[in-house]
mmCIF file of N, CA, C and O in Angstrom:
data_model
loop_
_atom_site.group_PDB
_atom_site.id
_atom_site.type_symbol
_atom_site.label_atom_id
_atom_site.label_comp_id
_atom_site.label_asym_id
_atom_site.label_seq_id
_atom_site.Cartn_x
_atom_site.Cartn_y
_atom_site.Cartn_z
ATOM 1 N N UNK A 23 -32.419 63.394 -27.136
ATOM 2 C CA UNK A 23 -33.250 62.611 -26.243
ATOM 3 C C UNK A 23 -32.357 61.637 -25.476
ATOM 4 O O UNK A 23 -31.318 61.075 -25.824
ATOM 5 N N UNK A 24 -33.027 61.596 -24.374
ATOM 6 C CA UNK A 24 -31.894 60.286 -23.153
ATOM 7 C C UNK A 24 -32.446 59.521 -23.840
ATOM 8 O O UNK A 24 -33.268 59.720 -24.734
ATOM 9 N N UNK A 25 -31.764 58.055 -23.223
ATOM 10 C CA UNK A 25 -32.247 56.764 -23.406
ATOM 11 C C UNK A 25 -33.362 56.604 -22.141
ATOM 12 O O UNK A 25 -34.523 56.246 -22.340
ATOM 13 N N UNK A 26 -32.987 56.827 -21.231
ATOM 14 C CA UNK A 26 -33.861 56.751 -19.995
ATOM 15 C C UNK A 26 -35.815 57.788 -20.282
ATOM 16 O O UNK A 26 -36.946 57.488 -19.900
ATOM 17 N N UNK A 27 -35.385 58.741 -20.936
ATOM 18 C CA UNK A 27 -36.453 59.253 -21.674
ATOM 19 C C UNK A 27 -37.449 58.654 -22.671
ATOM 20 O O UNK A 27 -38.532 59.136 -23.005
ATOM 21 N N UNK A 28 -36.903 57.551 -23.073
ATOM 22 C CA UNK A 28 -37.617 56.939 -23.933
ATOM 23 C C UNK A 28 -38.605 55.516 -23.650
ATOM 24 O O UNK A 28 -39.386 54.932 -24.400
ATOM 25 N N UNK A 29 -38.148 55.223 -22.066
ATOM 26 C CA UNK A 29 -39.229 54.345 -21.868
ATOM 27 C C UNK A 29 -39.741 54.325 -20.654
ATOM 28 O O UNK A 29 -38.990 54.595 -19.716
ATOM 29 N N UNK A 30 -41.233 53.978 -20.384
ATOM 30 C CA UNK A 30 -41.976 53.950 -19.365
ATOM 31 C C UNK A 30 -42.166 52.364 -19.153
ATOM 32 O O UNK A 30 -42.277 51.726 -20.200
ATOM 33 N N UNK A 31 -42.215 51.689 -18.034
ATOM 34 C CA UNK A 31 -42.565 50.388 -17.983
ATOM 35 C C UNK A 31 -43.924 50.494 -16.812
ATOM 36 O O UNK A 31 -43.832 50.996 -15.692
ATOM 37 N N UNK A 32 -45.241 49.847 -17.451
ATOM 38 C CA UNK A 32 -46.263 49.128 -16.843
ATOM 39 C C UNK A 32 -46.129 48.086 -16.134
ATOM 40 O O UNK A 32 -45.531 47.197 -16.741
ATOM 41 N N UNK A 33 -46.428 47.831 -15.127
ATOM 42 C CA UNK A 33 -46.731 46.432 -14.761
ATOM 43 C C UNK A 33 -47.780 46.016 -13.970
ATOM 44 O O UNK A 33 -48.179 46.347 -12.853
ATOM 45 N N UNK A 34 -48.182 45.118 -14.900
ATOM 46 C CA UNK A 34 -50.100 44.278 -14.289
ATOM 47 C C UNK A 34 -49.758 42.821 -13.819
ATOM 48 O O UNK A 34 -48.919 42.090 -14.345
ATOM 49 N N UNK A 35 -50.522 42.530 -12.774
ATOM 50 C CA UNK A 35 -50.607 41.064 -12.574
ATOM 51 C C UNK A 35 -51.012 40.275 -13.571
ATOM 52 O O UNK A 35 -50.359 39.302 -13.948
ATOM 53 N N UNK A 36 -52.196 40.660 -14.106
ATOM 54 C CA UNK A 36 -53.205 40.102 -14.948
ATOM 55 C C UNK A 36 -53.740 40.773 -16.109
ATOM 56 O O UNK A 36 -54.328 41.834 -15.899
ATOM 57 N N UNK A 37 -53.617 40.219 -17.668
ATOM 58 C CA UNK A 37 -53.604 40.880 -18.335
ATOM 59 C C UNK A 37 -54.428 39.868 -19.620
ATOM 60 O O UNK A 37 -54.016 38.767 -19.985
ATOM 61 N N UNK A 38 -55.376 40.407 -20.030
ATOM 62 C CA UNK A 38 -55.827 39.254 -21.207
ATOM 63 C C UNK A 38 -54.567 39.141 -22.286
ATOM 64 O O UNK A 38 -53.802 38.178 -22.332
ATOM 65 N N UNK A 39 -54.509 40.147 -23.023
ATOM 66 C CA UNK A 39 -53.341 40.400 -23.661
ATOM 67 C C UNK A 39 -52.189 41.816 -23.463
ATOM 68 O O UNK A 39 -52.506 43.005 -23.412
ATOM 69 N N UNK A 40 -50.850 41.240 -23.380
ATOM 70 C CA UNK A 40 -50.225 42.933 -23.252
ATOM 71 C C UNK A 40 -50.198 43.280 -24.792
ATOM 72 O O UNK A 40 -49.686 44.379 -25.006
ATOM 73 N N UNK A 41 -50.406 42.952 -25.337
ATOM 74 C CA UNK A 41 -50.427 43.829 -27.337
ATOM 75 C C UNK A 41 -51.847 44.262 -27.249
ATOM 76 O O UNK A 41 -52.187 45.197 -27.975
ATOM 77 N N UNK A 42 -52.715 43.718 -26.470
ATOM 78 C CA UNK A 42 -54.190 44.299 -26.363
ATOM 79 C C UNK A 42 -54.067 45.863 -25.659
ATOM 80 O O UNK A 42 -54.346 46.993 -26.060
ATOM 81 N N UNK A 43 -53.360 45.170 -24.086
ATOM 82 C CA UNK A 43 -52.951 46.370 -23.344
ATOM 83 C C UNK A 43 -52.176 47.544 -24.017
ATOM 84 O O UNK A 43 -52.630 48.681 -23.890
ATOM 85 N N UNK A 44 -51.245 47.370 -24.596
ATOM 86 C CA UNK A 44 -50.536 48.053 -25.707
ATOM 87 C C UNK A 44 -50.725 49.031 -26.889
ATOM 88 O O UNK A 44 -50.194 50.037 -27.360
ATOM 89 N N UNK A 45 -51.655 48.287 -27.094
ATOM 90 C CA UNK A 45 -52.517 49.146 -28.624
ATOM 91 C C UNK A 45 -53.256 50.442 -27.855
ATOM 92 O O UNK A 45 -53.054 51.644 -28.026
ATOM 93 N N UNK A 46 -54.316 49.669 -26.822
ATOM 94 C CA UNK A 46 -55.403 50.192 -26.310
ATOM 95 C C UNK A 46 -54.547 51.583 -25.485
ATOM 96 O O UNK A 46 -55.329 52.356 -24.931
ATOM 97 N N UNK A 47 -53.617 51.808 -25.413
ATOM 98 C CA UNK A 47 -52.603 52.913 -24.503
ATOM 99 C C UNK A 47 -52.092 53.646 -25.731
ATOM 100 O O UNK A 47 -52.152 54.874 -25.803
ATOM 101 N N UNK A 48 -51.513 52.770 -26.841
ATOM 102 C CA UNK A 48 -50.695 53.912 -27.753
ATOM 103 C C UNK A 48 -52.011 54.649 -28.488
ATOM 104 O O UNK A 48 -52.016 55.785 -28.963
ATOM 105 N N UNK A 49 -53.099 53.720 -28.456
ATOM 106 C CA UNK A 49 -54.243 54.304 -29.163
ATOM 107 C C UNK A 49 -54.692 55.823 -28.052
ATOM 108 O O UNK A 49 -55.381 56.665 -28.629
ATOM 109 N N UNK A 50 -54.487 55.988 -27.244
ATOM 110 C CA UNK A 50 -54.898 57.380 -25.953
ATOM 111 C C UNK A 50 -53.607 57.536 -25.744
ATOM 112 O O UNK A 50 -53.416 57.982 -24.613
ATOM 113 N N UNK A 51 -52.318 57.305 -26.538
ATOM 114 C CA UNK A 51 -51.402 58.470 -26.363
ATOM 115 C C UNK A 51 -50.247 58.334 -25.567
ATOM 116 O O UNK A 51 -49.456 59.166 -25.122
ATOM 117 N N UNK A 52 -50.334 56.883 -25.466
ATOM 118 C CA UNK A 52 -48.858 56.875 -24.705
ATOM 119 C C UNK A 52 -47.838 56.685 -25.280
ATOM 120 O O UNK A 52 -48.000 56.027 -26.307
ATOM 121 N N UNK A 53 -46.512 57.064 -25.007
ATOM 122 C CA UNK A 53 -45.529 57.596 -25.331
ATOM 123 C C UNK A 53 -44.415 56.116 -26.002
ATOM 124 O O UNK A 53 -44.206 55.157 -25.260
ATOM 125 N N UNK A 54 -44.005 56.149 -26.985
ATOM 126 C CA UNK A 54 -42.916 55.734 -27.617
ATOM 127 C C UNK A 54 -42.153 55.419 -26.650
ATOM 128 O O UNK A 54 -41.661 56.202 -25.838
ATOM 129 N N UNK A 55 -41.960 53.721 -26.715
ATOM 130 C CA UNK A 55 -40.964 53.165 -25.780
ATOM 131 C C UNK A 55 -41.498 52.658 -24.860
ATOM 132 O O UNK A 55 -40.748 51.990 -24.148
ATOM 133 N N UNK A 56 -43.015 52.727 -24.438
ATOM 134 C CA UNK A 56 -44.162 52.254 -23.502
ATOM 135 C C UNK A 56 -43.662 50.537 -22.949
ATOM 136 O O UNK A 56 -43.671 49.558 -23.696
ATOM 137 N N UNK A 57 -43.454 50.531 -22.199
ATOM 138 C CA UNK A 57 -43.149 48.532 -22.296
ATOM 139 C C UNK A 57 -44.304 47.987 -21.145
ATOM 140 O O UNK A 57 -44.388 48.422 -19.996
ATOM 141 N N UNK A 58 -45.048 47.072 -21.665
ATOM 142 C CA UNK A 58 -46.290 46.330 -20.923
ATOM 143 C C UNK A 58 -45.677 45.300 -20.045
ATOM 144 O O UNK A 58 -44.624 44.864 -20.509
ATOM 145 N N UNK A 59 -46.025 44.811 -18.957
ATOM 146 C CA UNK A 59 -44.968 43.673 -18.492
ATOM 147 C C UNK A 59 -46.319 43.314 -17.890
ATOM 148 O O UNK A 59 -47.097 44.234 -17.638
ATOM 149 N N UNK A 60 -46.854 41.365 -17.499
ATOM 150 C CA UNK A 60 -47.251 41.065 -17.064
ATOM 151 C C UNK A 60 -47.130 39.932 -16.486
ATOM 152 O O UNK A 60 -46.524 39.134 -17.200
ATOM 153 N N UNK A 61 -47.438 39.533 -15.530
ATOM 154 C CA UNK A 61 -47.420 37.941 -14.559
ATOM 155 C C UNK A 61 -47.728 36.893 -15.659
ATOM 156 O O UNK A 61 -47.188 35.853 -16.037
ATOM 157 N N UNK A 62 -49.023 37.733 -16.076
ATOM 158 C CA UNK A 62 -49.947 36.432 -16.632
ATOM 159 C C UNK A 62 -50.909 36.694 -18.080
ATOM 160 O O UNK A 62 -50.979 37.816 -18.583
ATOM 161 N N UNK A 63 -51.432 35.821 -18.500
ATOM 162 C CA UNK A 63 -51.874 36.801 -19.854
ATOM 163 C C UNK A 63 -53.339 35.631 -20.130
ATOM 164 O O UNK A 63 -53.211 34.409 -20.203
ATOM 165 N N UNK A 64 -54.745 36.425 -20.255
ATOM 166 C CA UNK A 64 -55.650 35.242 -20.176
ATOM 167 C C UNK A 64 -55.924 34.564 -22.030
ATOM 168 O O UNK A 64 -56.418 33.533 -22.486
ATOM 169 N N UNK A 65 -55.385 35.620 -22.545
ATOM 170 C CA UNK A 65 -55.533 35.799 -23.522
ATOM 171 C C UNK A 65 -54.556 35.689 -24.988
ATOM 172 O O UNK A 65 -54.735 35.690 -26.206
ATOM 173 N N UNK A 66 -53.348 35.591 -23.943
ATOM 174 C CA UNK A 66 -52.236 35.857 -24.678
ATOM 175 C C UNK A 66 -52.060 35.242 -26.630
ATOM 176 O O UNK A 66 -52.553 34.224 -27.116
ATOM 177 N N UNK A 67 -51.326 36.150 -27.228
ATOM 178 C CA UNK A 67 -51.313 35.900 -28.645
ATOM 179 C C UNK A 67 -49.905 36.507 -29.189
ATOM 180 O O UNK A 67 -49.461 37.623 -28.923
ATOM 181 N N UNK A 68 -49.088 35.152 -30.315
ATOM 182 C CA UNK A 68 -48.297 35.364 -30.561
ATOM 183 C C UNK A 68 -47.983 35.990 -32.233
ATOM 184 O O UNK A 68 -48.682 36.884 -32.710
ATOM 185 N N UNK A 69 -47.046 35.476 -32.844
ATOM 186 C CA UNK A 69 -47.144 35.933 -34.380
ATOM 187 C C UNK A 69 -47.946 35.529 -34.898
ATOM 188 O O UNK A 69 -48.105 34.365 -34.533
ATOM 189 N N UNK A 70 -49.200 36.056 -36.206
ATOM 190 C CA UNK A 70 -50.482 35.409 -36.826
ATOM 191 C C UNK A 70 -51.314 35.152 -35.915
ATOM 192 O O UNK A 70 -52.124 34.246 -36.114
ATOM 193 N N UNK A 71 -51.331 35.971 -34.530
ATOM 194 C CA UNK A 71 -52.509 35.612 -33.879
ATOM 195 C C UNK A 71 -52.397 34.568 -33.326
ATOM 196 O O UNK A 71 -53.493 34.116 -32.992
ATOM 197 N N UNK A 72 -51.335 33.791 -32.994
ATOM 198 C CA UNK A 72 -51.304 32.455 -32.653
ATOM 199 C C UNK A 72 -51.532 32.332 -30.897
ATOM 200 O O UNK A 72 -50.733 32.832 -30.106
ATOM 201 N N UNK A 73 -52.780 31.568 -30.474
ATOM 202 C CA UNK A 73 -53.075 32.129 -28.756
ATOM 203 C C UNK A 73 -51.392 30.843 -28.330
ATOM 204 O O UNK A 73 -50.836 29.913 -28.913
ATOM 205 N N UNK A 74 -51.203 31.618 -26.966
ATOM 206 C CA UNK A 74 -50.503 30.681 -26.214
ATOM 207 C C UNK A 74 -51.154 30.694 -24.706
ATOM 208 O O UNK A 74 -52.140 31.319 -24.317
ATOM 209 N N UNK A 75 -50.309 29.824 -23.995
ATOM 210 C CA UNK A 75 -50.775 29.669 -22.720
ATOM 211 C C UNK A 75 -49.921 30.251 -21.949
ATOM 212 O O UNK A 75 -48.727 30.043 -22.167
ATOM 213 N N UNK A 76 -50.369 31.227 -20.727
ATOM 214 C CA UNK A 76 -49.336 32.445 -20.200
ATOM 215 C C UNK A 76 -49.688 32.274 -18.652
ATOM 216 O O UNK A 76 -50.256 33.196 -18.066
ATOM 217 N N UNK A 77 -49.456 31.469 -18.202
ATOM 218 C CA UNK A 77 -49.482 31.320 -16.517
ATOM 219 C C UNK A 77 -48.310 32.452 -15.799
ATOM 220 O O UNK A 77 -47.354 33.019 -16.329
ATOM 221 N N UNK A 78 -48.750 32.500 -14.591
ATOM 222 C CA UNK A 78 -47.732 33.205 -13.357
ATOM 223 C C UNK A 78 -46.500 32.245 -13.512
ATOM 224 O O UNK A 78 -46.479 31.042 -13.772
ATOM 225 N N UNK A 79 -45.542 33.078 -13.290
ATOM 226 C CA UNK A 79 -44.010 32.857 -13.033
ATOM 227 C C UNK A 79 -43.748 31.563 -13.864
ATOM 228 O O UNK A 79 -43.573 30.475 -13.316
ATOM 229 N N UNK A 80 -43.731 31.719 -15.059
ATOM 230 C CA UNK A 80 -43.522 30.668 -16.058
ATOM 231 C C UNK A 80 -42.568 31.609 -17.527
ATOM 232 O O UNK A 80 -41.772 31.129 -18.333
ATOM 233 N N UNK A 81 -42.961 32.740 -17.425
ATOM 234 C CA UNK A 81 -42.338 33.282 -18.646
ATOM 235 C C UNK A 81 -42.117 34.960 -18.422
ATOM 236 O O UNK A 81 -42.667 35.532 -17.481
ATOM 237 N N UNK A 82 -41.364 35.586 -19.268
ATOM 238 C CA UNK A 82 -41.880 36.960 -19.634
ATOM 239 C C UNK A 82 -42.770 37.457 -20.381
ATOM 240 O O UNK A 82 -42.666 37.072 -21.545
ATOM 241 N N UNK A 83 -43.844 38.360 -20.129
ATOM 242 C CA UNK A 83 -44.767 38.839 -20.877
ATOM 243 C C UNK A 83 -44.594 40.063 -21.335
ATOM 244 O O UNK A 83 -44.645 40.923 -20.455
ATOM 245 N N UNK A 84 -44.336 40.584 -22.822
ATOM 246 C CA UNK A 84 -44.768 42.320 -21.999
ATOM 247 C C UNK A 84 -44.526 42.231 -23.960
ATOM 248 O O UNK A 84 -44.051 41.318 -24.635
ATOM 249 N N UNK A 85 -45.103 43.633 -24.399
ATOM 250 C CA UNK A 85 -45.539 44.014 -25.419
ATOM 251 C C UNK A 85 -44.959 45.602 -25.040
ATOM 252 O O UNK A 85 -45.109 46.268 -24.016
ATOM 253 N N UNK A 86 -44.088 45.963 -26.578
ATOM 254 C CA UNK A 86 -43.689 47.177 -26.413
ATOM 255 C C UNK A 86 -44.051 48.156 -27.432
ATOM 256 O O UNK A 86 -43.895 47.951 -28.636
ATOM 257 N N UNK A 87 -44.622 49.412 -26.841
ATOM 258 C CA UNK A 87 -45.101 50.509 -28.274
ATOM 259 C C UNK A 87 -44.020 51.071 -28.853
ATOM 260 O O UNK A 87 -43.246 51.752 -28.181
ATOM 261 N N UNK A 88 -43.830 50.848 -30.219
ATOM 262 C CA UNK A 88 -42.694 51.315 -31.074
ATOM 263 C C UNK A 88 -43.751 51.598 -32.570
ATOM 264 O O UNK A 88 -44.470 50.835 -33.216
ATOM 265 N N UNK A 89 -43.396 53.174 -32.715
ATOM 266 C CA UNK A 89 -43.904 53.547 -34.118
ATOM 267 C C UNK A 89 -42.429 53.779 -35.006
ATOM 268 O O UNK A 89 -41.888 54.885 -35.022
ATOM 269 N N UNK A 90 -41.944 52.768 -35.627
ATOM 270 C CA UNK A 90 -40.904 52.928 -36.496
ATOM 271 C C UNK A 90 -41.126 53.574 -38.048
ATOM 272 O O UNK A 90 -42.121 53.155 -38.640
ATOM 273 N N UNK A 91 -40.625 54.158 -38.465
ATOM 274 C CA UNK A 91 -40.402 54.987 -39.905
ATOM 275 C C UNK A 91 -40.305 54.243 -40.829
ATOM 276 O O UNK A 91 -39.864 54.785 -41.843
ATOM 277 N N UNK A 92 -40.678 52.565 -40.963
ATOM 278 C CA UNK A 92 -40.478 51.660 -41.725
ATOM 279 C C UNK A 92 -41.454 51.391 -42.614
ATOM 280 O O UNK A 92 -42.631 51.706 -42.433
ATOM 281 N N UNK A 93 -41.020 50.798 -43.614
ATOM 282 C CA UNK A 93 -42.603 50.276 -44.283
ATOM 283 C C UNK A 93 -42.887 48.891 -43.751
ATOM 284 O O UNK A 93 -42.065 48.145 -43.219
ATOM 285 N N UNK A 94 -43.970 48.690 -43.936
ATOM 286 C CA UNK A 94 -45.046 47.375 -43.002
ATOM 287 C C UNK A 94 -43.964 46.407 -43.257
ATOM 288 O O UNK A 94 -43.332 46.008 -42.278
ATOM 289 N N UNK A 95 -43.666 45.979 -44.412
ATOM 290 C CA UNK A 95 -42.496 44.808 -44.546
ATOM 291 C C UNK A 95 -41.158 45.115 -43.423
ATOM 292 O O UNK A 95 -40.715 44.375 -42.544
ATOM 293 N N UNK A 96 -40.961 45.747 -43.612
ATOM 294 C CA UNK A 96 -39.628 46.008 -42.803
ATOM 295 C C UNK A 96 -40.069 45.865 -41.353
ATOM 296 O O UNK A 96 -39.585 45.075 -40.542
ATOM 297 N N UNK A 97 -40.920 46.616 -41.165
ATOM 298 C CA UNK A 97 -41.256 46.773 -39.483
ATOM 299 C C UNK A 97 -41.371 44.861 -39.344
ATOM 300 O O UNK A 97 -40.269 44.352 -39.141
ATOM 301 N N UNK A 98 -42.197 44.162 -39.408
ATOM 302 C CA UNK A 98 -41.940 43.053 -39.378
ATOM 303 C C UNK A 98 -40.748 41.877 -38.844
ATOM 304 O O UNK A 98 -40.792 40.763 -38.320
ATOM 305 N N UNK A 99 -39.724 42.784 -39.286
ATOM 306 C CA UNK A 99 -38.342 42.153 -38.960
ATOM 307 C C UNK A 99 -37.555 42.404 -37.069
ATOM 308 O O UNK A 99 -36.785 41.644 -36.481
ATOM 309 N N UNK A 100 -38.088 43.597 -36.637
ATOM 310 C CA UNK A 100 -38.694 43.722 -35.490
ATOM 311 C C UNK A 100 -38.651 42.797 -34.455
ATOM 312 O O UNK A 100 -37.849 42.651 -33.533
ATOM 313 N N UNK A 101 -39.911 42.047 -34.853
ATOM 314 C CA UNK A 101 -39.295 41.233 -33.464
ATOM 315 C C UNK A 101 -38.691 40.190 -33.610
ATOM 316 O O UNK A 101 -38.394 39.670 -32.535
ATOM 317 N N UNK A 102 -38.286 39.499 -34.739
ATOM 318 C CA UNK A 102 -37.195 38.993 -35.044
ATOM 319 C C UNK A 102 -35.967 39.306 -34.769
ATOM 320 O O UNK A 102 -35.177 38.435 -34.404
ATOM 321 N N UNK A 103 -35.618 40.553 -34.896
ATOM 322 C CA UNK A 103 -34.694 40.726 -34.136
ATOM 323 C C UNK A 103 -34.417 41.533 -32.833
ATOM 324 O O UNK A 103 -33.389 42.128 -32.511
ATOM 325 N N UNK A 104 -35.338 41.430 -32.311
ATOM 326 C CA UNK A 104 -35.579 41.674 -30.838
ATOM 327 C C UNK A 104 -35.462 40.182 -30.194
ATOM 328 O O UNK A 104 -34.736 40.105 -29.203
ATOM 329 N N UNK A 105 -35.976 39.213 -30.560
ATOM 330 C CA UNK A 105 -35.709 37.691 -30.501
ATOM 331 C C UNK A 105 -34.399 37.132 -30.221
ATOM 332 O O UNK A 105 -34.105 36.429 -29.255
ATOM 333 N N UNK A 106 -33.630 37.521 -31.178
ATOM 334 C CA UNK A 106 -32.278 37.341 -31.717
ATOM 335 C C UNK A 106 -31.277 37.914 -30.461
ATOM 336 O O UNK A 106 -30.459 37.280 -29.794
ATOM 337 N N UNK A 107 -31.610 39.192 -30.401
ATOM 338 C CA UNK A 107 -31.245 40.352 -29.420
ATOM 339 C C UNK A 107 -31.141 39.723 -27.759
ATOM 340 O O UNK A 107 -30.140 39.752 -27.043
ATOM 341 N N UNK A 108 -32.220 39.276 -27.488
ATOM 342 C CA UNK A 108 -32.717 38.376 -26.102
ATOM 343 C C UNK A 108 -31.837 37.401 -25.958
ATOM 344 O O UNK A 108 -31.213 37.215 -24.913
ATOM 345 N N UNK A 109 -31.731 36.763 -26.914
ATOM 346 C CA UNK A 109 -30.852 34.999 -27.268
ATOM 347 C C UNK A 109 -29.636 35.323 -26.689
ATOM 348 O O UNK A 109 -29.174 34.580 -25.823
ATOM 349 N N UNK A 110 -29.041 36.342 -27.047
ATOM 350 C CA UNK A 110 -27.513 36.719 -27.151
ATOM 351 C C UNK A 110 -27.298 37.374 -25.776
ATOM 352 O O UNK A 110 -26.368 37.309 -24.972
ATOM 353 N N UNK A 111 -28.437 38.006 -25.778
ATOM 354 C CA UNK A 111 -28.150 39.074 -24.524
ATOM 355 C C UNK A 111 -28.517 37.511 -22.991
ATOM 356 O O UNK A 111 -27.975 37.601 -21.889
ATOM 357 N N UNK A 112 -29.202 36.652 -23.252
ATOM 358 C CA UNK A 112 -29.190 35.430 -22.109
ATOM 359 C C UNK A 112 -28.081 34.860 -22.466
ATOM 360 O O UNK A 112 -27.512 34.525 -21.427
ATOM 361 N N UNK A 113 -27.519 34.595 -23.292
ATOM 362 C CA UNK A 113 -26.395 33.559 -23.340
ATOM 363 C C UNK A 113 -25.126 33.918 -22.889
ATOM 364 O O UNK A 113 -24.310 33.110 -22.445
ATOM 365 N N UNK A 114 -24.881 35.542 -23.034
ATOM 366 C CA UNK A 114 -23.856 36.318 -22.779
ATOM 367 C C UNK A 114 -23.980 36.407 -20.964
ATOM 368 O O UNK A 114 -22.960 36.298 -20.284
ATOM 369 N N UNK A 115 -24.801 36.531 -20.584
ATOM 370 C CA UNK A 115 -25.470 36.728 -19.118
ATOM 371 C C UNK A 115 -25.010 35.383 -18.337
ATOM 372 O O UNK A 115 -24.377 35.430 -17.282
ATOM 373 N N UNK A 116 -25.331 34.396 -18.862
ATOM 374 C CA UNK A 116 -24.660 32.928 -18.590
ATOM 375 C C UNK A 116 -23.633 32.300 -19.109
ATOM 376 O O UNK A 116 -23.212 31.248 -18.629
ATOM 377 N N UNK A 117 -23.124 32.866 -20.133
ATOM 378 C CA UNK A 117 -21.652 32.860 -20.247
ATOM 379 C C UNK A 117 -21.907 31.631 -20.829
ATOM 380 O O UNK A 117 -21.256 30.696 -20.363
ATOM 381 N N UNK A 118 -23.155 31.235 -22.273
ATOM 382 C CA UNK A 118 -23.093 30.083 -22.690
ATOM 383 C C UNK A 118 -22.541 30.355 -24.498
ATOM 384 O O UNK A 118 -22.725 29.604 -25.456
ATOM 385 N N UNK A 119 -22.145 31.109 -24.472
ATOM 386 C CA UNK A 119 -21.660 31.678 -26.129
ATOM 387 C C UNK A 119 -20.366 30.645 -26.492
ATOM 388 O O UNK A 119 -19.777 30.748 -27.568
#
């Protein structure tokens, strides 16, 4: 498999939630690697359900479909280090390491 094969990117202006948007797509079949991207989120929700506030041109939004081979504990670690991943990959970008 390419790498380029493995992801499709969405993009909505307006979105209650992209993990809403997200589910509701992998649930009818969309493909592994799916990435949601939105402006804005009315709804938006973080780890434990936690709501945040998601205005236009204030942040990145986007929620990505990944079915990993993990058990529930493990998968978890996820976006932790997708987190981690971001940190490094901005700091390296600005040359603040």
């Amino acid at each position: 498999m390419e790498f380029t094969d493995f992801y499709n990117i969405i993009r909505k202006s307006r979105v209650t939630s992209t993990n809403d948007e997200a589910k509701l797509l992998a649930q009818n079949g969309e493909k592994e690697g799916t990435v949601v991207v939105a402006d804005s989120q009315t709804a938006g929700r973080g780890r434990m359900s936690r709501s945040f506030y998601s205005p236009s041109g204030t942040g990145i939004y986007m929620s990505i479909i990944l079915r990993p081979k993990l058990s529930p504990n493990k998968s978890l670690l996820i976006t932790t280090a997708a987190a981690v991943a971001v940190c490094r990959a901005i700091e390296k970008t600005l040359s603040l390491e």
